[in-house]
Coordinates of C-alpha atoms in Angstrom, one line a residue:
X283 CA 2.8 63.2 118.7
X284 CA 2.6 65.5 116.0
X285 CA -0.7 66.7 114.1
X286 CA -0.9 64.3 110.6
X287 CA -3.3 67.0 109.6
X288 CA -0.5 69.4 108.9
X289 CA 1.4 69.0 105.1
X290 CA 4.8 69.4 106.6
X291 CA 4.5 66.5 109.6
X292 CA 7.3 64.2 109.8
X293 CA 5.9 60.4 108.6
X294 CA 8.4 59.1 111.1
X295 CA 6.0 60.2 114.0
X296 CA 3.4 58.2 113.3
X297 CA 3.0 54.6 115.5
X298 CA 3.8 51.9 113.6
X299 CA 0.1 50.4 114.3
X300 CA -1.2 53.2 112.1
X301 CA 1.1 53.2 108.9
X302 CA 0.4 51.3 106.0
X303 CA 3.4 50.8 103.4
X304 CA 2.3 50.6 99.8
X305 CA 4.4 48.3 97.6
X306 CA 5.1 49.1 94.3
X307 CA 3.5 46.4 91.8
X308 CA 6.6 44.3 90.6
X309 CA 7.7 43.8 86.9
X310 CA 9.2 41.1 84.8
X311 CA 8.2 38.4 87.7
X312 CA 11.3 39.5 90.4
X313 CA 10.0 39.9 93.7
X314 CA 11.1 42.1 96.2
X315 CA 14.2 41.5 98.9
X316 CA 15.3 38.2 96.4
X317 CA 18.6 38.2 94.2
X318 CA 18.3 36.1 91.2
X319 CA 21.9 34.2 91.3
X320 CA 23.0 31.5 88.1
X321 CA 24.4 28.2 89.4
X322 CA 28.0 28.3 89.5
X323 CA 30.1 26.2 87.1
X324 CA 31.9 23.0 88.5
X325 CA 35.6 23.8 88.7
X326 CA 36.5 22.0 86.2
X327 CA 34.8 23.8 83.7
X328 CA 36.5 27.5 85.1
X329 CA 38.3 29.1 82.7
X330 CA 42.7 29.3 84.0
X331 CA 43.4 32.2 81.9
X332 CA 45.1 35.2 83.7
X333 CA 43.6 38.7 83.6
X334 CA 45.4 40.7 80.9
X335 CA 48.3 42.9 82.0
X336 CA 48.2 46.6 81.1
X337 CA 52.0 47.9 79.8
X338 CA 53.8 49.9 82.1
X339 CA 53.8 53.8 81.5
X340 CA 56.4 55.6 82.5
X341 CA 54.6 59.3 84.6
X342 CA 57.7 61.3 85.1
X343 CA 57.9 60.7 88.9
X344 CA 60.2 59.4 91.0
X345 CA 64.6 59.9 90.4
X346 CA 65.6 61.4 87.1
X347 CA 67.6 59.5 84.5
X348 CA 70.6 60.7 83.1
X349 CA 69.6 60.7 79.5
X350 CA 66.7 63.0 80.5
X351 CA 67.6 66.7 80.3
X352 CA 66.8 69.0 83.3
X353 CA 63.9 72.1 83.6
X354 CA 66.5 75.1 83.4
X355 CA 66.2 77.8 86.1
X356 CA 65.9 81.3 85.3
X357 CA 68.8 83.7 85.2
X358 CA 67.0 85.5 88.4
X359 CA 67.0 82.1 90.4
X360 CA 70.6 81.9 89.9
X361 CA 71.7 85.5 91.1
X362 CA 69.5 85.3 93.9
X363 CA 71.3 81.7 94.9
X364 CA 74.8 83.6 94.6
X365 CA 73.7 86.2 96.9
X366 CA 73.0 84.3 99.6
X367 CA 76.0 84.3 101.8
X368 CA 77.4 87.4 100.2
X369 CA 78.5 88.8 103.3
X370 CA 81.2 86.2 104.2
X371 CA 83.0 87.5 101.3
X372 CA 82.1 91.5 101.5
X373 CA 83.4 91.2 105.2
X374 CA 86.4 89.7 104.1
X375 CA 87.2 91.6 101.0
X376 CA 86.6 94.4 103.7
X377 CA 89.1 93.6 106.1
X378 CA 91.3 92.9 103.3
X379 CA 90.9 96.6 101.8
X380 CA 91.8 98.2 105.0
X381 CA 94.8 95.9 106.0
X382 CA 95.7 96.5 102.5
X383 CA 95.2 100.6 102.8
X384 CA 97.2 100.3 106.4
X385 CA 99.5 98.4 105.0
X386 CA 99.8 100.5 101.2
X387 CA 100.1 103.6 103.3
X388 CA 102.8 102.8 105.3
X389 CA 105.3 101.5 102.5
X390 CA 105.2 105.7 101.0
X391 CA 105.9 104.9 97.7
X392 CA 104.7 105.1 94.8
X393 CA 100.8 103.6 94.8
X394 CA 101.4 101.3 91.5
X395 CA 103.0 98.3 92.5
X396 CA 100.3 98.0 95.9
X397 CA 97.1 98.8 93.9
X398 CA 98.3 95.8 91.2
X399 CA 98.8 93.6 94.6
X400 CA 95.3 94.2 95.9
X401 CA 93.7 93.8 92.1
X402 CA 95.6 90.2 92.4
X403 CA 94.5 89.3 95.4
X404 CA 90.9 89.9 94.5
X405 CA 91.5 87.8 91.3
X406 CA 92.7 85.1 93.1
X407 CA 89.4 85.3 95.7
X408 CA 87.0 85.3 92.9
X409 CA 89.1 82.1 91.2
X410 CA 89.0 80.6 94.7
X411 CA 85.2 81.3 94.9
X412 CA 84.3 79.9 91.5
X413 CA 86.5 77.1 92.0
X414 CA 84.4 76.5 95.4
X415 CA 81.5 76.3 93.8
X416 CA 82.7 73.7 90.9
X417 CA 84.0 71.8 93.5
X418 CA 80.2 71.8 95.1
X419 CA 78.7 71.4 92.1
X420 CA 80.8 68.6 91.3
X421 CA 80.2 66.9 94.9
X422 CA 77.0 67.6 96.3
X423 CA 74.8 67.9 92.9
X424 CA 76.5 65.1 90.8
X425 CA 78.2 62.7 93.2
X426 CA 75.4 62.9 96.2
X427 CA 72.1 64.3 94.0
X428 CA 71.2 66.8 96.8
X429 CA 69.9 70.6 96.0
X430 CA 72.1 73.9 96.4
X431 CA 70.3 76.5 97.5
X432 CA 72.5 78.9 98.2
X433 CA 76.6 79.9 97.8
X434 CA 77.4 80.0 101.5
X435 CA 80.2 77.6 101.6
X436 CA 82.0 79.4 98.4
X437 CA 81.5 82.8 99.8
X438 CA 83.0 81.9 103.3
X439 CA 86.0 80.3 101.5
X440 CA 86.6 83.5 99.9
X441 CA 86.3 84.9 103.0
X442 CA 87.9 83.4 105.5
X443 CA 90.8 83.8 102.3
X444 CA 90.9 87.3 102.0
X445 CA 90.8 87.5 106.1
X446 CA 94.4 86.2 105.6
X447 CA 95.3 87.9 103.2
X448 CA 94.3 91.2 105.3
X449 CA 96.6 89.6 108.2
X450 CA 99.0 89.0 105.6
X451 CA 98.9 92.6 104.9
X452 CA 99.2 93.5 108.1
X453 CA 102.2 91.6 109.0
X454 CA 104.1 93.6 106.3
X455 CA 103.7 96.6 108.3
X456 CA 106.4 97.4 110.5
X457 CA 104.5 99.7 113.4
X458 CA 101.5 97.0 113.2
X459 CA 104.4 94.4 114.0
X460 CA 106.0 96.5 116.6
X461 CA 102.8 97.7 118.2
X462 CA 101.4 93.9 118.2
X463 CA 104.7 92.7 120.3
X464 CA 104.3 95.6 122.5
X465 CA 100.7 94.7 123.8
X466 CA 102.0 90.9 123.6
X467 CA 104.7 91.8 126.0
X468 CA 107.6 89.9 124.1

């Protein structure tokens, strides 16, 4: 047991024997511990009307509708989408350059005609690319609602087309031809 002379004892030490509870005096005649409850009414005096129904208001979440325009992205959130998956096309475009050099070297000629080539075949990759990503923008934002994130699939079209056209290239060039059939054996 603890000293009950001390100010900060705990009351809940104390035996029960020795603690006196002091009620409050009560107001307005309610006593303590009893709910005052009013007689229901018989059923047939209930009111049947319904609770009132708030409007609905529409909160912006959920799909988007048609009508409604689109948040526009920043410039900066654009460029950085077209970046990603650059590399598909710089390794192509690469390959393409030096199949095109081998190949632009070999002919000894004059450099006019090969240089107008190249310049077309690089207009025709960046018409391929930018019809890729119409054709994704078309498909997988309109038609199926999903997110691009980046230009992957439109920068390994152009790609994988200006590895051809570096084969292409190649296969213009006699020795290439000659030296191919040689390790080939036929």
């Amino acid at each position: 047991m603890s000293d009950q002379t001390q100010p900060w004892a705990d009351q809940t030490t104390q035996p029960w024997a020795e603690r006196t509870v002091e009620v409050p005096p009560q107001r307005d005649g309610f006593q303590r511990g009893v709910a005052s409850v009013s007689p229901r009414a018989p059923r047939s005096e209930r009111s049947t009307e319904s609770f009132p129904v708030a409007p609905h208001e529409e909160t912006g979440t959920g799909w988007p509708i048609e009508d409604e325009p689109r948040e526009r992205m920043p410039l900066a959130y654009h460029l950085r989408q077209l970046r990603k998956g650059s590399h598909w096309s710089t390794l192509g475009g690469l390959f393409a350059f030096v199949c095109w050099g081998i190949w632009a070297i070999s002919a000894r000629g004059d450099f006019t005609s090969p240089v107008v080539a190249f310049l077309l075949t690089l207009l025709v990759a960046i018409g391929l690319f930018a019809l890729a990503r119409l054709l994704g923008r078309v498909v997988l934002e309109r038609q199926l609602g999903r997110v691009r994130r980046s230009a992957r699939g439109a920068h390994l079209v152009a790609g994988i087309f200006l590895a051809g056209v570096g084969v292409a290239y190649l296969r213009q060039t006699e020795w290439v031809v000659n030296a191919w059939n040689w390790i080939a054996g036929t």
